Short mmCIF file of C-alpha atoms in Angstrom, two decimals:
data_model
loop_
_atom_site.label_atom_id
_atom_site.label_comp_id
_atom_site.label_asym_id
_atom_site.label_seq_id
_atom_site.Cartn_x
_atom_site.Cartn_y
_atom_site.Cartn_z
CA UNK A 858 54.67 290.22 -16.63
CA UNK A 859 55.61 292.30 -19.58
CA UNK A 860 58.25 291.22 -21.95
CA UNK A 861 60.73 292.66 -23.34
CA UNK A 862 60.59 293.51 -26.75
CA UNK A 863 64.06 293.59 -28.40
CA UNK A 864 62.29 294.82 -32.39
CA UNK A 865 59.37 296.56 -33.71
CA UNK A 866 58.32 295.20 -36.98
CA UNK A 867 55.31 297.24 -38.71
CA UNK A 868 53.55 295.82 -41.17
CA UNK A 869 50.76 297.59 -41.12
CA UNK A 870 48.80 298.33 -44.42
CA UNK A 871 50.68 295.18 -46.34
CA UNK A 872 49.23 292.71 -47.68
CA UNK A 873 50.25 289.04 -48.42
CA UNK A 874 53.18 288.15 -48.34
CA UNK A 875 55.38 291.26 -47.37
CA UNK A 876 53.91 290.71 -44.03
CA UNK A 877 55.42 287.19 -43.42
CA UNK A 878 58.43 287.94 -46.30
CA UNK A 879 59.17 290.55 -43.54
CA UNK A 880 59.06 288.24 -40.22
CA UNK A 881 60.56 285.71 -41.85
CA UNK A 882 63.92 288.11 -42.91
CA UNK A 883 63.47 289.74 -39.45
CA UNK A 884 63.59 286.59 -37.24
CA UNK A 885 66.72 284.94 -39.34
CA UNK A 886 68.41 288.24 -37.86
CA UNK A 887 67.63 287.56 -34.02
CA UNK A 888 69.61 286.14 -32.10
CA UNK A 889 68.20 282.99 -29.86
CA UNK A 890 65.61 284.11 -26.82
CA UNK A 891 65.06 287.54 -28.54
CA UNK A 892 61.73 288.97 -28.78
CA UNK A 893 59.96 290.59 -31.57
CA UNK A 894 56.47 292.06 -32.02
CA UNK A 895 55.09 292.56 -35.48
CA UNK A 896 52.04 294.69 -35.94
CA UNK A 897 49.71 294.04 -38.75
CA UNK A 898 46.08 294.74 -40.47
CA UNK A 899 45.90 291.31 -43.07
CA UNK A 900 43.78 289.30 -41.42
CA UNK A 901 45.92 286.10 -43.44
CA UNK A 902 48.99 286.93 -40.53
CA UNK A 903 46.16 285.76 -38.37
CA UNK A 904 46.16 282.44 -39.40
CA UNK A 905 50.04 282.75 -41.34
CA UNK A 906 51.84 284.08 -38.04
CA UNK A 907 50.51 280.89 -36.01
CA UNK A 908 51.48 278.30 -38.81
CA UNK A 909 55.10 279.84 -39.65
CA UNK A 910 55.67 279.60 -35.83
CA UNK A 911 54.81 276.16 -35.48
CA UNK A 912 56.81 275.33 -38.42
CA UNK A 913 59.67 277.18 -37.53
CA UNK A 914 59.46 276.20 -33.63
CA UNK A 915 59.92 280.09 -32.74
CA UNK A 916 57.25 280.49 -30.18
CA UNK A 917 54.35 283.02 -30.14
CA UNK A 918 53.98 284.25 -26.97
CA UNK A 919 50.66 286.68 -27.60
CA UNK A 920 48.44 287.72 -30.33
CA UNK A 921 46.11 289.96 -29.99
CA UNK A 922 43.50 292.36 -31.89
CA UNK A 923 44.23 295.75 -30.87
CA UNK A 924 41.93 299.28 -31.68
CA UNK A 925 41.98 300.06 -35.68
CA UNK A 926 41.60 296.92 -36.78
CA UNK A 927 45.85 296.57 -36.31
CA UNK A 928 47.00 292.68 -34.71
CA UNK A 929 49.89 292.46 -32.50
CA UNK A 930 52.03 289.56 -32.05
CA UNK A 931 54.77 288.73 -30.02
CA UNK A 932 57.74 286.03 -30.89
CA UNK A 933 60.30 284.67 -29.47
CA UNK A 934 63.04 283.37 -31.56
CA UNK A 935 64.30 279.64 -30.90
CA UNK B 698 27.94 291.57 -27.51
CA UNK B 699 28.08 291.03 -23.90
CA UNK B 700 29.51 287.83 -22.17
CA UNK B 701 27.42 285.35 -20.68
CA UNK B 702 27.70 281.78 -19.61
CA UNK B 703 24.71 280.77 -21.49
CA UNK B 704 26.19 278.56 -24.10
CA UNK B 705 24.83 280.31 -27.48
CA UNK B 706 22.05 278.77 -29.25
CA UNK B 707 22.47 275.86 -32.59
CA UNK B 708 22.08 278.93 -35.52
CA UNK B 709 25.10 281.28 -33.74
CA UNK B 710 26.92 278.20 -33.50
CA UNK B 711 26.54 277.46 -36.88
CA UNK B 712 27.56 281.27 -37.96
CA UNK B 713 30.34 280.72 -35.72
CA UNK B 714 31.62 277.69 -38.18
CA UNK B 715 31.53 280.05 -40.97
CA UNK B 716 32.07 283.08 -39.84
CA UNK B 717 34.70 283.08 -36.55
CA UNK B 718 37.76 281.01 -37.62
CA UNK B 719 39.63 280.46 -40.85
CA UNK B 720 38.90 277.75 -42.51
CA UNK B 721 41.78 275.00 -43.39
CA UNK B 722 42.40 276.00 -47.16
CA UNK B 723 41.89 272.52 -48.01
CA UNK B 724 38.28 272.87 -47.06
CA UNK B 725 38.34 276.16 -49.43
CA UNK B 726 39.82 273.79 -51.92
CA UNK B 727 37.22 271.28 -52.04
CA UNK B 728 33.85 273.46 -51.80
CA UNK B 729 35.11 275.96 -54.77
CA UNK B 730 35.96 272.50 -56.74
CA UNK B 731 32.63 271.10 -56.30
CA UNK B 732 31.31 275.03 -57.05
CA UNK B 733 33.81 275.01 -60.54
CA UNK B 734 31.98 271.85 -61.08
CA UNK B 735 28.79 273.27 -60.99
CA UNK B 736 29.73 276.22 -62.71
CA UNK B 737 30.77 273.35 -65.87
CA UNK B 738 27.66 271.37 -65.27
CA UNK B 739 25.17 274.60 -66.04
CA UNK B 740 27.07 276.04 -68.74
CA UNK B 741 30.63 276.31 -68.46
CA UNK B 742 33.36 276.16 -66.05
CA UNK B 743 35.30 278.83 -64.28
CA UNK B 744 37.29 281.75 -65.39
CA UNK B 745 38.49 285.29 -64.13
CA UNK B 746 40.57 286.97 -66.27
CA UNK B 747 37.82 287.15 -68.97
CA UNK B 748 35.59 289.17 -66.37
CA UNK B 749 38.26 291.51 -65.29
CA UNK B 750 38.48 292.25 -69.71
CA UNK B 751 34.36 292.81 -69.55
CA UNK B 752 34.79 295.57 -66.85
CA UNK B 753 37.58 296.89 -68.50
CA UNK B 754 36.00 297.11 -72.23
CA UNK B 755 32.74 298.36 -69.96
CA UNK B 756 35.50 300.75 -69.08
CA UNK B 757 36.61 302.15 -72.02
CA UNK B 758 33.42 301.97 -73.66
CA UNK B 759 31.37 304.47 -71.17
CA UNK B 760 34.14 306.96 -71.58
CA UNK B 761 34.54 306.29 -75.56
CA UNK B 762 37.62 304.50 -76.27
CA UNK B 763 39.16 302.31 -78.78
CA UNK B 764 35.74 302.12 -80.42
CA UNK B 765 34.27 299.33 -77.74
CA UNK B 766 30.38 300.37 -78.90
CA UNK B 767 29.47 296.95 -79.48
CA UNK B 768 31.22 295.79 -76.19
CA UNK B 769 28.09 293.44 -74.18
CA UNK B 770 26.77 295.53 -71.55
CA UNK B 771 28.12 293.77 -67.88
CA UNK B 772 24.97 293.00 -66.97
CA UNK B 773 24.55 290.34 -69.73
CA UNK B 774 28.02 289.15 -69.02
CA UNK B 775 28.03 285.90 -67.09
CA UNK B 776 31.79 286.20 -66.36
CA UNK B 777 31.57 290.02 -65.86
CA UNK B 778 28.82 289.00 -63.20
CA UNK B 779 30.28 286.57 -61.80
CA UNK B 780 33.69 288.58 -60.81
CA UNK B 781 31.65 291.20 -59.26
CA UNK B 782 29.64 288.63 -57.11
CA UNK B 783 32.67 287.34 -56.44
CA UNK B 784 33.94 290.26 -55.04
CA UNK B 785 30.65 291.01 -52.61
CA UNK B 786 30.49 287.62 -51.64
CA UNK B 787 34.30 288.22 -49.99
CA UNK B 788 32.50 291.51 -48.82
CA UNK B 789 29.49 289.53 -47.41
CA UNK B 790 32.58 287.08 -45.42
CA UNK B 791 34.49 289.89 -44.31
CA UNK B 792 31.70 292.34 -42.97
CA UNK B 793 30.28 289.06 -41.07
CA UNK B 794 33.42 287.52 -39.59
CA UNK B 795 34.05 291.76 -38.54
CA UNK B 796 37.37 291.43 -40.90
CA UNK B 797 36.31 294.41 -43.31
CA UNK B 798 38.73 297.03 -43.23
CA UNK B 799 40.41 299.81 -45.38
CA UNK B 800 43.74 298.75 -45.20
CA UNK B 801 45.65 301.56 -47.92
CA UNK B 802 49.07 300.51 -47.64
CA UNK B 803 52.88 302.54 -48.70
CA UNK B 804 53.02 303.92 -51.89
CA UNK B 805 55.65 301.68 -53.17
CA UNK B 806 53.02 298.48 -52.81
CA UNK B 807 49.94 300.42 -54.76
CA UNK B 808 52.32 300.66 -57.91
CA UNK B 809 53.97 296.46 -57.28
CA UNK B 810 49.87 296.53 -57.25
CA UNK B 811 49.03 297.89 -60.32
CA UNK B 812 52.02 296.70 -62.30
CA UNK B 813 51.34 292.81 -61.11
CA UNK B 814 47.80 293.77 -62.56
CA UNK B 815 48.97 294.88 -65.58
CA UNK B 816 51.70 291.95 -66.30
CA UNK B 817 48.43 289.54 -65.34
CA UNK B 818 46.25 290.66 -68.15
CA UNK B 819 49.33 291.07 -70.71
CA UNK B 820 49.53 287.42 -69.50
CA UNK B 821 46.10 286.53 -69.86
CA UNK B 822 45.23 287.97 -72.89
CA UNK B 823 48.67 286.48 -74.39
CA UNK B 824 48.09 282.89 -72.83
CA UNK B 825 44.69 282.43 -73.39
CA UNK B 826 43.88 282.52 -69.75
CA UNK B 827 44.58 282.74 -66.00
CA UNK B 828 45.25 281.03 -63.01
CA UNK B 829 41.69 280.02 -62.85
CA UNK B 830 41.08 279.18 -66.73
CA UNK B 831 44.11 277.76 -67.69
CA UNK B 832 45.34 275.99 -64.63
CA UNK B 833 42.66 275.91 -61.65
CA UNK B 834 39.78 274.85 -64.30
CA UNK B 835 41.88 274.38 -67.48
CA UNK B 836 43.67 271.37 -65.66
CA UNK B 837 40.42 269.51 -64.90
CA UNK B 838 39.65 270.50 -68.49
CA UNK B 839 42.20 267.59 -69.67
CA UNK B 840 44.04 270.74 -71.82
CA UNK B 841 47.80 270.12 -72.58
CA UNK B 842 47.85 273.57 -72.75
CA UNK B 843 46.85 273.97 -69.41
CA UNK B 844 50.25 271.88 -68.04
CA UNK B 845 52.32 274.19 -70.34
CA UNK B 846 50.46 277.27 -68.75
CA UNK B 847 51.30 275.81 -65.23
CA UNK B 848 54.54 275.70 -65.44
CA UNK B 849 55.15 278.94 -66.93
CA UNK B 850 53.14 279.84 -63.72
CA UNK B 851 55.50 278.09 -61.42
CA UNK B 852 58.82 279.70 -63.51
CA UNK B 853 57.01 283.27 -63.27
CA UNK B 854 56.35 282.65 -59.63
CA UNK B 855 60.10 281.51 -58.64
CA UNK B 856 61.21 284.94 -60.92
CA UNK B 857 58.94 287.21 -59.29
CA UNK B 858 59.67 285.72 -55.89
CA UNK B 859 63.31 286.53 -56.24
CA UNK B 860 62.40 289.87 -57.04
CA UNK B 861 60.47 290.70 -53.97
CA UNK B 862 63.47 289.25 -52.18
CA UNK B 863 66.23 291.44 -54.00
CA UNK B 864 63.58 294.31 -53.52
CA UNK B 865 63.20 293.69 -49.68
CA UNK B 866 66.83 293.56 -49.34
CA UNK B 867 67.89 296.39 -51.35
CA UNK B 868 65.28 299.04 -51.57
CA UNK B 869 63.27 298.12 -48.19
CA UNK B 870 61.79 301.68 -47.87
CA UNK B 871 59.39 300.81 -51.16
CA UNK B 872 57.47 298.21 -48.86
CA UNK B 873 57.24 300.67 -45.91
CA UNK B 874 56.17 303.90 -45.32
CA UNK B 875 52.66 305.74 -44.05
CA UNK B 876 49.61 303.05 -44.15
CA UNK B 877 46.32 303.87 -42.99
CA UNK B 878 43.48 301.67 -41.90
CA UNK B 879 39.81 302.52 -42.00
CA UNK B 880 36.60 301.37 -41.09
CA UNK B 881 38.05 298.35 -38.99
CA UNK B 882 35.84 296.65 -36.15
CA UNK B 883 37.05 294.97 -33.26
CA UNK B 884 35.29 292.15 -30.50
CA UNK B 885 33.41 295.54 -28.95
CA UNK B 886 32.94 297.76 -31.98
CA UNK B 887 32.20 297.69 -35.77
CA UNK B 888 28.47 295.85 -34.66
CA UNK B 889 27.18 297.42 -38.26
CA UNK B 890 29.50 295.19 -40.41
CA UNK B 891 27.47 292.08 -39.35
CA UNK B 892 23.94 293.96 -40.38
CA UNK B 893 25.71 295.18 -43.75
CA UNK B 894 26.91 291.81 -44.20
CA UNK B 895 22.92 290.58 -44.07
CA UNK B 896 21.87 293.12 -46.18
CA UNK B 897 24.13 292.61 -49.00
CA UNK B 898 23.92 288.94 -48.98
CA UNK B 899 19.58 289.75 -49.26
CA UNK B 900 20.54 292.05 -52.30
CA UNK B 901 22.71 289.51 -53.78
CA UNK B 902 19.43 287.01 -53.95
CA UNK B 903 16.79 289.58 -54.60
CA UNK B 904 19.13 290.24 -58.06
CA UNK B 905 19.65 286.56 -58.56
CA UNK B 906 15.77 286.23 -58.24
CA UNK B 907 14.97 288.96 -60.44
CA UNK B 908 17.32 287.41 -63.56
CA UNK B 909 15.93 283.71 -62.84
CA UNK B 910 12.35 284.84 -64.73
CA UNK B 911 14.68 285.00 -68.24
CA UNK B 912 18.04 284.29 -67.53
CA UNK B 913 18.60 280.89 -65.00
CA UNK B 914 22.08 280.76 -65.97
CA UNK B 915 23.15 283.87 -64.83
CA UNK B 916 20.67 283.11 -61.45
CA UNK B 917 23.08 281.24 -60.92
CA UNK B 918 26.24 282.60 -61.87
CA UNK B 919 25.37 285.02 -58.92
CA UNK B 920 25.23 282.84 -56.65
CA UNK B 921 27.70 281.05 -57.12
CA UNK B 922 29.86 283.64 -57.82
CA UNK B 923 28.89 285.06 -54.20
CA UNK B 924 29.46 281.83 -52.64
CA UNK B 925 33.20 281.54 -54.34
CA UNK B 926 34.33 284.97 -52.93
CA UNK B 927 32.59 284.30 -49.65
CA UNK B 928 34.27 280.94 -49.52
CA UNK B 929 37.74 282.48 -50.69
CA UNK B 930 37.59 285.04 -48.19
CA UNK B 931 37.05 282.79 -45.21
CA UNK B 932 39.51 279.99 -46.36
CA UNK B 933 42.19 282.51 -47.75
CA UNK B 934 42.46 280.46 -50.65
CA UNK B 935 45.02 281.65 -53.08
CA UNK B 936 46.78 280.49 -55.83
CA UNK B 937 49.76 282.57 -55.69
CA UNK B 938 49.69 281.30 -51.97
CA UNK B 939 50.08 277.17 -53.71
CA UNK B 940 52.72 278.46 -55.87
CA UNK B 941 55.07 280.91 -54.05
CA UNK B 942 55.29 279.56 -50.54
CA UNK B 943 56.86 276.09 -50.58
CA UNK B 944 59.66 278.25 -52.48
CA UNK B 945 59.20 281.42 -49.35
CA UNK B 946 58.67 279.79 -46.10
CA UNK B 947 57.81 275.77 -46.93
CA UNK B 948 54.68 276.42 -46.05
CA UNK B 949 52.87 273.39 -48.12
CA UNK B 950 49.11 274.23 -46.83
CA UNK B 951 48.35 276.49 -49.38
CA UNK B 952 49.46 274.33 -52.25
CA UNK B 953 47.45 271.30 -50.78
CA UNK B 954 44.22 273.63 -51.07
CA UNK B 955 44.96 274.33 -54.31
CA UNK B 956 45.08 270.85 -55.06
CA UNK B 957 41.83 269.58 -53.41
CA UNK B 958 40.08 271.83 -55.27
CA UNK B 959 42.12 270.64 -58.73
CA UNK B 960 41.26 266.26 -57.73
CA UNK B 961 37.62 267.79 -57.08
CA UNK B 962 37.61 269.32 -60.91
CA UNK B 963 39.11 266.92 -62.65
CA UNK B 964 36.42 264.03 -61.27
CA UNK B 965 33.85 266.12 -62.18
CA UNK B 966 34.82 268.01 -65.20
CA UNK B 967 35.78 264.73 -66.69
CA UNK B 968 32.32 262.82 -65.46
CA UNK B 969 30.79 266.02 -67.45
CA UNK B 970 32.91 265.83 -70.41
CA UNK B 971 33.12 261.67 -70.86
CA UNK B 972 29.26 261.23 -70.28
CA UNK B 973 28.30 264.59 -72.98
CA UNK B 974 26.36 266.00 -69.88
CA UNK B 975 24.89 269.55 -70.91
CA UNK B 976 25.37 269.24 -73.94
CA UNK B 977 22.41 271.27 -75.07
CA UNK B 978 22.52 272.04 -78.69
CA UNK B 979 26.14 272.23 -78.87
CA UNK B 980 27.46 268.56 -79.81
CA UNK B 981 29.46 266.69 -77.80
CA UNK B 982 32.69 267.13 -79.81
CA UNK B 983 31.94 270.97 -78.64
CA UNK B 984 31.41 270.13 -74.96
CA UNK B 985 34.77 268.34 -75.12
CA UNK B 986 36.41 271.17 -76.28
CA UNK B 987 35.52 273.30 -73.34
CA UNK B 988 38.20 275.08 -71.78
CA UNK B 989 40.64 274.01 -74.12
CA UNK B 990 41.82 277.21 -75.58
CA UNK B 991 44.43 276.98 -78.91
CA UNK B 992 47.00 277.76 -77.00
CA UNK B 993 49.78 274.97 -76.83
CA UNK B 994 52.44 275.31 -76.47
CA UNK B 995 54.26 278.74 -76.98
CA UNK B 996 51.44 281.11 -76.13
CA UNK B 997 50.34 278.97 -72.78
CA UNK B 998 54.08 278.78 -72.09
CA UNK B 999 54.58 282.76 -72.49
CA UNK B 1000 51.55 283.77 -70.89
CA UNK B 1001 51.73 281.51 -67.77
CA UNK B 1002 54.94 282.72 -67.21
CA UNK B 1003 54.21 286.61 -67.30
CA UNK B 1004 51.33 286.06 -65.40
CA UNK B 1005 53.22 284.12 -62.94
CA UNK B 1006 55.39 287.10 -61.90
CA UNK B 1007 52.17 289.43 -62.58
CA UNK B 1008 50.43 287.26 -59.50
CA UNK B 1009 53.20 287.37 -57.32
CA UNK B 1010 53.90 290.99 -57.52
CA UNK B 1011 50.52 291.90 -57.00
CA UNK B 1012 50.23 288.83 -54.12
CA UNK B 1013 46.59 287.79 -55.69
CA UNK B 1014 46.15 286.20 -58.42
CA UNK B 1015 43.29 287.05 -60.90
CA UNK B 1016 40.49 285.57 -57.68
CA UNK B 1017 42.94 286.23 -54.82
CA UNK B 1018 42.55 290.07 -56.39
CA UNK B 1019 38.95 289.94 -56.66
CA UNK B 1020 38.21 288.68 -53.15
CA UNK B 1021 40.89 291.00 -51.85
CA UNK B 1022 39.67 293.54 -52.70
CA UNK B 1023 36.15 292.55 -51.56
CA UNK B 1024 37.51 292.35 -47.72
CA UNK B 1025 39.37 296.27 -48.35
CA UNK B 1026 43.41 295.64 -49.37
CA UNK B 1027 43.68 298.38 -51.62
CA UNK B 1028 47.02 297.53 -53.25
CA UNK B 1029 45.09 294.79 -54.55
CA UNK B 1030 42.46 297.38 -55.63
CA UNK B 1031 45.27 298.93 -57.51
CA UNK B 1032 46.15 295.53 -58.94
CA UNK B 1033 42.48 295.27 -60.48
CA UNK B 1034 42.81 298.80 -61.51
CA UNK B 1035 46.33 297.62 -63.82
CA UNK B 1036 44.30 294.45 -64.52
CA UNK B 1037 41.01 295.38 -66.30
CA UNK B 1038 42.44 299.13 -67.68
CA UNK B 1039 45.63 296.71 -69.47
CA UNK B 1040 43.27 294.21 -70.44
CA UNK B 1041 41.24 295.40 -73.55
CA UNK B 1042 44.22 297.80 -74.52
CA UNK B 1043 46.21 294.09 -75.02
CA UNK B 1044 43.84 292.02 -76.42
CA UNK B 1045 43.30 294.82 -79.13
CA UNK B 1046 46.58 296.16 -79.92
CA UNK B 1047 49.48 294.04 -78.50
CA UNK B 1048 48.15 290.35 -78.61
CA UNK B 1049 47.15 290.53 -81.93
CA UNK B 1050 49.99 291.41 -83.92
CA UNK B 1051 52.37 289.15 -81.50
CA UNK B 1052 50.31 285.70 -82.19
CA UNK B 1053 50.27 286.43 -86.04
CA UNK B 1054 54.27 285.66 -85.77
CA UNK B 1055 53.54 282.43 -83.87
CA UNK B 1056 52.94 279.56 -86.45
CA UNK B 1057 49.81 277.59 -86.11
CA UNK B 1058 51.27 274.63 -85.00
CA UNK B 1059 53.14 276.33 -81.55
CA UNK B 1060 49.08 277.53 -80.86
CA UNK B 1061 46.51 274.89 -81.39
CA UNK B 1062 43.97 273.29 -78.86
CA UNK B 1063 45.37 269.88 -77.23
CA UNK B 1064 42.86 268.02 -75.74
CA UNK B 1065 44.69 265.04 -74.01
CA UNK B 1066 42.45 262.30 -74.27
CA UNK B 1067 42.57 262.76 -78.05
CA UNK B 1068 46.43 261.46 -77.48
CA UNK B 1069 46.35 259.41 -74.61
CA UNK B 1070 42.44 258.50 -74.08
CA UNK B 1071 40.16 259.73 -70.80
CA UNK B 1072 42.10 257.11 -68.72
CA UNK B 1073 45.33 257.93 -69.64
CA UNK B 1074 44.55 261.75 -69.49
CA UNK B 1075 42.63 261.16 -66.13
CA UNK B 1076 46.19 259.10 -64.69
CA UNK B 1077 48.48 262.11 -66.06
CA UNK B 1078 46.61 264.67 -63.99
CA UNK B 1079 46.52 262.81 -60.77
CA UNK B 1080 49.89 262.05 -61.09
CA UNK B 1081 50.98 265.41 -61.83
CA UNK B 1082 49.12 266.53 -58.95
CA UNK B 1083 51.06 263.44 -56.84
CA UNK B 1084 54.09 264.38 -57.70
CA UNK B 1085 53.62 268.17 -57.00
CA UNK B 1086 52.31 267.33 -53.28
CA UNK B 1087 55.32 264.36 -52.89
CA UNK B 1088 57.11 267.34 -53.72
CA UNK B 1089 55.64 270.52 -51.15
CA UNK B 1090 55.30 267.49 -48.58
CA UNK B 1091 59.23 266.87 -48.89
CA UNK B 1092 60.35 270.02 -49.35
CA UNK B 1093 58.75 271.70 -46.25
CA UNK B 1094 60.68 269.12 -44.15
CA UNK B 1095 63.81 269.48 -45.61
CA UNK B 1096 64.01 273.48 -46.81
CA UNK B 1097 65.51 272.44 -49.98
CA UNK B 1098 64.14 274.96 -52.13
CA UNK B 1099 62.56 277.50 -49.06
CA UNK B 1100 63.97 280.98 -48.60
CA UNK B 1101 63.60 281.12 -45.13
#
């Protein structure tokens, strides 16, 4: 099943921290059950995306590496 | 690599350890501590900004600047050495865990690069070290200096952090913008980073072998060097990381790597320094007084605190740079660019004049147990340490002081 993404968030080409700076600004403007999908290329969001969600209790609901060296992951907001 | 059930043999297991996971930082924390150790125990402990000044006075001197004739060569400068090792060890991790990449990102973040760079060796060459120096190794070094320098880190990092916020907010277009990725592998492709990764980590011990006839020390230097970056690169340690995130997201991991590798310094750099071992022909007075730079308080307090906002700007501090840029972030590249071209031009022309207004007594080497004896120095450290992870620990449950 495909979800629905409600925002884009590219972070491709930044390094730490603008990539979790970014989700972290990003998610506080969701609204509960909203999805967002933020693509990036530091391979730190690989292990940063994971923790923050735990922490946070928003739930990742895919990561994946994608072609170009770019990963994609999708959140859902508490 | 294609998939089969066969369960892979006890050597790609092994690489898998290493090479196919992060590592928890803390880990990270304790091997580069036992490696700073080392480091002390051959000759003496670790530094960075000092290396990024040899490259830079290299620099100047090939194209004939600021009259830097007499300037070492690098390849007699253990610190020099040990940066660039540093650097191809992080290329080593990232070509064999298939995480080397060009990653050139928006304009705006090359120039936060290169201007982080460039407030980290004003900094450095004001403060009388870095975030390795003065606080990673200058802590374990029982240096009063050191505290002084690590909490104008901490005030630098809160600035700076505000800034990126303000910046994110306001002018949100100067972190976005055209990137481009090169070079990147994926589970299917990129097969040639793992054989690159092999043959530079051969090249890094033929060179170490070919110094260890007349030079042991910088042996290894090389090696060690190679193993800090490759280590770095696979635990993502980072100082800026300790610093900046309980105040970003909470996040309290990275500061607990940090200080592993800190309790694993100051046991060992104290062992060294209590017991005279290595002393050579130095004295032990002399072996003492390692890493104890006359800097306390003003000039540790000024330079920690520029180079605080210098790290966090550029998002590396003087190691997170170097192994950055080993695994292909060039706005860190840019931020060793600012970093070794600012460096000499400081030391020689802006330093200088700046210290001879500071009186003697706001600059002089404090070397704790002199005060407070090796116990009492020893219990200040820990506790300092205590206090800072009572504090992450608390603080990451209750958002007190978190952004986000």
């Amino acid at each position: 099943m495909e979800t629905k993404i409600d925002q884009t968030l590219d972070c491709k080409g930044l390094s730490c921290p603008m990539p979790m700076l970014k989700l972290a600004k990003a998610a506080k403007g969701l609204s509960s059950g909203q999805v967002i999908e933020m693509l990036g290329t530091d391979p730190g969001s690989k292990s940063d995306v994971p923790k923050w969600c735990d922490k946070t209790g928003n739930v990742l609901l895919s990561k994946e590496d994608m072609d170009g060296g770019v990963f994609r992951f999708v959140i859902q907001k508490k | 690599m294609a998939e089969t059930n066969k369960e892979p043999g006890i050597l790609s297991q092994l690489f898998r350890i290493f090479f196919s996971k992060h590592w928890p930082v803390w880990v990270g924390g304790i091997v580069l501590g036992a490696l700073n150790v080392f480091l002390f125990a051959i000759k003496s402990p670790w530094g960075a900004s000092g290396g990024f000044n040899v490259w830079g006075e290299n620099v100047y001197k090939m194209v004939g600047m600021f009259g830097l004739d007499g300037t070492k060569p690098l390849s007699l400068s253990f610190y020099g050495m040990l940066c660039i090792f540093l650097v191809l060890g992080s290329f080593i991790a990232a070509l064999l865990s298939k995480e080397f990449a060009f990653r050139i990102p928006p304009k705006g973040e090359l120039i936060k690069g290169f201007i982080g760079g460039g407030l980290m060796a004003l900094g450095a060459t004001f403060g009388l070290g870095c975030s390795i120096g003065s606080f990673f190794s200058g802590l374990p070094a029982l240096s009063g200096g050191a505290i002084i320098f690590t909490l104008g880190l901490f005030f630098g990092t809160i600035v700076a952090l505000k800034y990126l916020l303000w910046e994110m907010e306001k002018f949100p277009s100067f972190s976005s913008g055209k990137s481009y990725t090169f070079l990147a592998a994926s589970a299917k492709k990129g097969g040639w980073q793992r054989y690159l990764g092999w043959i530079v980590l051969i090249i890094t011990f033929i060179v170490a072998y070919r110094y260890s006839g007349d030079n042991k020390i910088m042996a290894w230097f090389i090696i060690i060097g190679m193993l800090m970056g490759l280590i770095s690169q696979r635990s993502r340690f980072c100082i800026v990381k300790g610093f900046r995130d309980p105040f970003m997201t909470g996040e309290s991991d990275g500061s607990v790597g940090v200080m592993a590798g800190l309790l694993m310094g100051i046991f060992g750099f104290t062992i060294i320094k209590y017991f005279g071992i290595g002393i050579g022909d130095v004295g032990v007075r002399a072996r003492e007084m390692t890493w104890v730079f006359p800097h306390f308080f003003l000039r540790a307090g000024i330079g920690g605190f520029v180079f605080g906002v210098g790290m966090t700007v550029a998002g590396g501090c003087a190691v997170g740079t170097l192994w950055r840029v080993g695994e292909g972030q060039v706005k860190l590249w840019a931020s060793a660019l600012g970093f070794l071209l600012i460096s000499p031009i400081s030391k020689l022309y802006i330093v200088k004049p700046l210290v001879e207004i500071i009186p003697q007594n706001l600059r002089f080497k404090s070397f704790l147990p002199d005060y407070i004896g090796y116990p009492g120095a020893f219990t200040l450290m820990i506790f300092i340490i205590l206090i800072w992870y009572v504090f992450v620990k608390w603080n990451e449950k209750t958002g007190k002081f978190s952004a986000y």
